[in-house]
Short mmCIF file of C-alpha atoms in Angstrom, two decimals:
data_model
loop_
_atom_site.label_atom_id
_atom_site.label_comp_id
_atom_site.label_asym_id
_atom_site.label_seq_id
_atom_site.Cartn_x
_atom_site.Cartn_y
_atom_site.Cartn_z
CA MET A 1 0.19 -0.44 0.16
CA ILE A 2 0.93 3.77 -0.70
CA GLU A 3 1.62 5.93 1.98
CA VAL A 4 1.53 9.28 1.39
CA ILE A 5 3.15 12.58 4.25
CA PHE A 6 1.04 15.83 2.63
CA VAL A 7 2.34 18.70 4.30
CA SER A 8 0.92 21.94 4.41
CA ASP A 9 0.96 25.47 7.16
CA LEU A 10 -2.35 24.46 8.08
CA PHE A 11 -4.48 21.85 8.06
CA VAL A 12 -8.63 22.51 8.58
CA ASP A 13 -8.48 21.58 12.14
CA ASP A 14 -6.36 24.34 12.98
CA TYR A 15 -7.91 27.14 10.27
CA ILE A 16 -10.64 26.69 8.06
CA GLY A 17 -9.80 28.13 5.26
CA GLY A 18 -9.68 28.10 1.17
CA ALA A 19 -6.38 26.34 0.86
CA GLU A 20 -7.72 24.36 3.50
CA LEU A 21 -10.45 22.89 3.17
CA THR A 22 -8.98 21.75 -0.49
CA SER A 23 -6.32 20.11 0.81
CA GLU A 24 -8.92 18.08 3.45
CA ALA A 25 -10.92 16.69 0.53
CA ILE A 26 -8.06 15.61 -1.79
CA ILE A 27 -7.15 14.31 1.41
CA SER A 28 -10.30 12.12 2.55
CA LYS A 29 -10.67 11.09 -0.75
CA SER A 30 -7.46 9.43 -1.45
CA PRO A 31 -7.26 5.88 -1.34
CA PHE A 32 -4.18 5.34 0.11
CA ASN A 33 -2.79 6.32 3.26
CA VAL A 34 -2.17 8.94 3.22
CA TYR A 35 0.09 11.05 7.31
CA LYS A 36 -1.09 14.90 7.47
CA VAL A 37 2.16 16.81 8.74
CA LYS A 38 2.92 20.25 9.12
CA CYS A 39 6.18 22.04 7.82
CA SER A 40 6.59 23.52 11.63
CA ASN A 41 6.86 20.00 12.46
CA ILE A 42 9.69 18.67 9.69
CA ASN A 43 13.55 17.93 10.80
CA VAL A 44 16.04 16.73 8.75
CA GLU A 45 15.56 13.28 10.31
CA PHE A 46 11.92 12.99 9.75
CA ILE A 47 12.53 13.81 5.47
CA LYS A 48 15.52 10.89 5.91
CA ASN A 49 12.93 8.21 8.04
CA ASN A 50 10.09 8.59 5.43
CA ILE A 51 12.20 9.13 2.02
CA ASP A 52 10.42 6.20 0.64
CA LYS A 53 7.11 7.26 0.67
CA THR A 54 4.91 9.81 -1.67
CA TRP A 55 5.57 13.11 -1.02
CA ILE A 56 2.66 16.03 -1.05
CA ILE A 57 2.86 19.30 -0.16
CA GLY A 58 0.53 21.76 -0.76
CA ASN A 59 2.47 24.68 0.99
CA PHE A 60 5.52 25.60 2.82
CA ALA A 61 5.05 29.59 3.99
CA THR A 62 6.18 28.45 6.95
CA MET A 63 9.13 25.73 6.37
CA SER A 64 12.86 26.61 6.74
CA ASP A 65 15.21 27.43 3.80
CA LYS A 66 17.16 24.60 5.66
CA ILE A 67 14.40 21.99 5.24
CA ILE A 68 13.16 23.20 1.64
CA PHE A 69 17.45 22.96 1.11
CA GLN A 70 17.30 18.98 2.62
CA PHE A 71 14.47 18.18 0.29
CA ILE A 72 16.16 19.28 -3.03
CA LYS A 73 19.32 17.62 -1.71
CA LEU A 74 17.53 14.27 -0.36
CA ASN A 75 16.20 13.98 -3.87
CA VAL A 76 12.65 13.81 -2.78
#
């Protein structure tokens, strides 16, 4: 079974806005196991431990430049 990590600044549990509602609609209809992770909770170790998963990055305004660079460096 494919496992998906959906990354976003916020989710509907945090704020009910257009982007969050759209993300939730996509997540709720997915036939795969989807794990919601906030940008602020991602570190290099988390990326490395989940490198085999499929990553979807919804938005990343609160993601640090260091973490963005790691996604590129690790070819995620």
